[in-house]
Amino acid sequence: MEVLEAIRKRRSIRKYQDKPVPDDVLKAILDCARLAPSAGNRQPWVFVVVTKPEVKNKLVEASGNQAFLAQAPVVIVVCGDAEVSAARYEDRGRSLYFIQDTAAAVTNILLAATSFGLGTCWVGAFRETLVREALDLPSNLRPLAMIPIGYPDQERGPRDLRPFEEVVWYR
Ligand SMILES: Cc1cc2nc3c(=O)[nH]c(=O)nc-3n(C[C@H](O)[C@H](O)[C@H](O)COP(=O)(O)O)c2cc1C
């Protein structure tokens, strides 16, 4: 699938078939995450691949019972290390770049998964302390996004978008 087609087709999918994601496909998606741009090429991220049902259930609890997280065969938890960016960019790295960098990696994951015919959803509503505990994360890593990935079990049409003229300004 062309990247433009993936961008247009991607929707948040919250129902998944009971069908595994092949390992080579998952690895290709994770490689796309690694290829995202990052300030100064610091790559201040770690991608935690969660497949164990007991860990997925803890992620559901951490997210205020967003049960579709456990339905997906795989959840990728994208984590960022503020100090990796701060080491070069000080406050701007700590407060801004590492979050932007990981967001770019999340987008690569969503689009790569779409290209493989997979459904995803960017999940940002969760209690970080509970996710940290569930994944046994070191204190330098902040979980920033959880992405369930699976073959879609729902169809979604075009989304509502704010008008072009409202969001694109020319000067
Ligand atoms: C930062 C961020 C956090 C989000 N958190 C959640 C979430 O916790 N649960 C959820 O179901 N969707 C979540 N979403 C998905 C949005 O609801 C979704 O992207 C938006 O409604 C647009 O729909 P679309 O993704 O199908 O284009 C999140 C999206 C972003 C970018």
Short mmCIF file of N, CA, C and O and ligand atoms in Angstrom, two decimals, residues 10-12 14 66 68 121-125 156 159, ligand 1:
data_model
loop_
_atom_site.label_atom_id
_atom_site.label_comp_id
_atom_site.label_asym_id
_atom_site.label_seq_id
_atom_site.Cartn_x
_atom_site.Cartn_y
_atom_site.Cartn_z
N ARG A 10 -6.22 4.91 7.32
CA ARG A 10 -6.08 4.63 8.74
C ARG A 10 -7.23 5.19 9.56
O ARG A 10 -7.60 6.33 9.41
N ARG A 11 -7.84 4.38 10.36
CA ARG A 11 -8.83 4.79 11.35
C ARG A 11 -8.51 4.08 12.65
O ARG A 11 -7.87 3.02 12.64
N SER A 12 -8.99 4.60 13.76
CA SER A 12 -8.83 3.89 15.02
C SER A 12 -9.73 2.66 15.01
O SER A 12 -10.94 2.78 14.78
N ARG A 14 -11.04 -0.64 17.15
CA ARG A 14 -11.16 -1.07 18.54
C ARG A 14 -11.77 -2.46 18.66
O ARG A 14 -12.18 -2.88 19.74
N GLN A 66 -10.22 0.02 29.16
CA GLN A 66 -10.35 0.02 27.69
C GLN A 66 -10.05 -1.42 27.23
O GLN A 66 -8.92 -1.78 26.88
N PHE A 68 -10.56 -3.30 24.75
CA PHE A 68 -10.05 -3.72 23.44
C PHE A 68 -8.54 -3.92 23.44
O PHE A 68 -7.99 -4.62 22.59
N CYS A 121 -5.03 1.42 17.36
CA CYS A 121 -5.63 2.59 18.01
C CYS A 121 -4.58 3.21 18.91
O CYS A 121 -3.93 2.50 19.68
N TRP A 122 -4.40 4.48 18.81
CA TRP A 122 -3.47 5.22 19.69
C TRP A 122 -4.18 5.39 21.02
O TRP A 122 -5.18 6.09 21.10
N VAL A 123 -3.70 4.76 22.06
CA VAL A 123 -4.31 4.88 23.39
C VAL A 123 -3.37 5.71 24.28
O VAL A 123 -2.23 5.32 24.53
N GLY A 124 -3.90 6.85 24.70
CA GLY A 124 -3.09 7.75 25.52
C GLY A 124 -3.64 7.95 26.92
O GLY A 124 -2.97 8.50 27.78
N ALA A 125 -4.88 7.47 27.15
CA ALA A 125 -5.51 7.66 28.45
C ALA A 125 -5.18 6.47 29.35
O ALA A 125 -5.77 5.40 29.22
N ARG A 156 -14.63 0.95 9.17
CA ARG A 156 -14.84 2.35 9.52
C ARG A 156 -14.73 3.22 8.29
O ARG A 156 -13.79 3.07 7.51
N ARG A 159 -13.69 9.88 8.35
CA ARG A 159 -13.91 10.55 9.63
C ARG A 159 -14.38 11.98 9.41
O ARG A 159 -14.24 12.52 8.31
C1 LIG B 1 -2.80 11.45 21.91
C2 LIG B 1 -3.96 10.54 21.60
C3 LIG B 1 -4.56 9.83 22.63
C4 LIG B 1 -5.63 8.97 22.36
N1 LIG B 1 -6.13 8.20 23.37
C5 LIG B 1 -7.12 7.33 23.10
C6 LIG B 1 -7.60 6.47 24.13
O1 LIG B 1 -7.13 6.47 25.25
N2 LIG B 1 -8.59 5.60 23.80
C7 LIG B 1 -9.13 5.52 22.54
O2 LIG B 1 -10.02 4.70 22.33
N3 LIG B 1 -8.69 6.32 21.54
C8 LIG B 1 -7.70 7.21 21.79
N4 LIG B 1 -7.19 7.99 20.78
C9 LIG B 1 -7.73 7.85 19.39
C10 LIG B 1 -8.59 9.05 18.98
O3 LIG B 1 -9.82 9.00 19.65
C11 LIG B 1 -8.77 9.03 17.44
O4 LIG B 1 -7.51 9.11 16.82
C12 LIG B 1 -9.64 10.19 16.96
O5 LIG B 1 -10.96 10.07 17.43
C13 LIG B 1 -9.69 10.26 15.42
O6 LIG B 1 -10.17 9.04 14.88
P1 LIG B 1 -9.28 8.19 13.87
O7 LIG B 1 -8.03 7.74 14.61
O8 LIG B 1 -10.13 7.02 13.47
O9 LIG B 1 -8.90 9.09 12.73
C14 LIG B 1 -6.14 8.84 21.02
C15 LIG B 1 -5.51 9.56 20.00
C16 LIG B 1 -4.42 10.38 20.27
C17 LIG B 1 -3.73 11.08 19.12
#
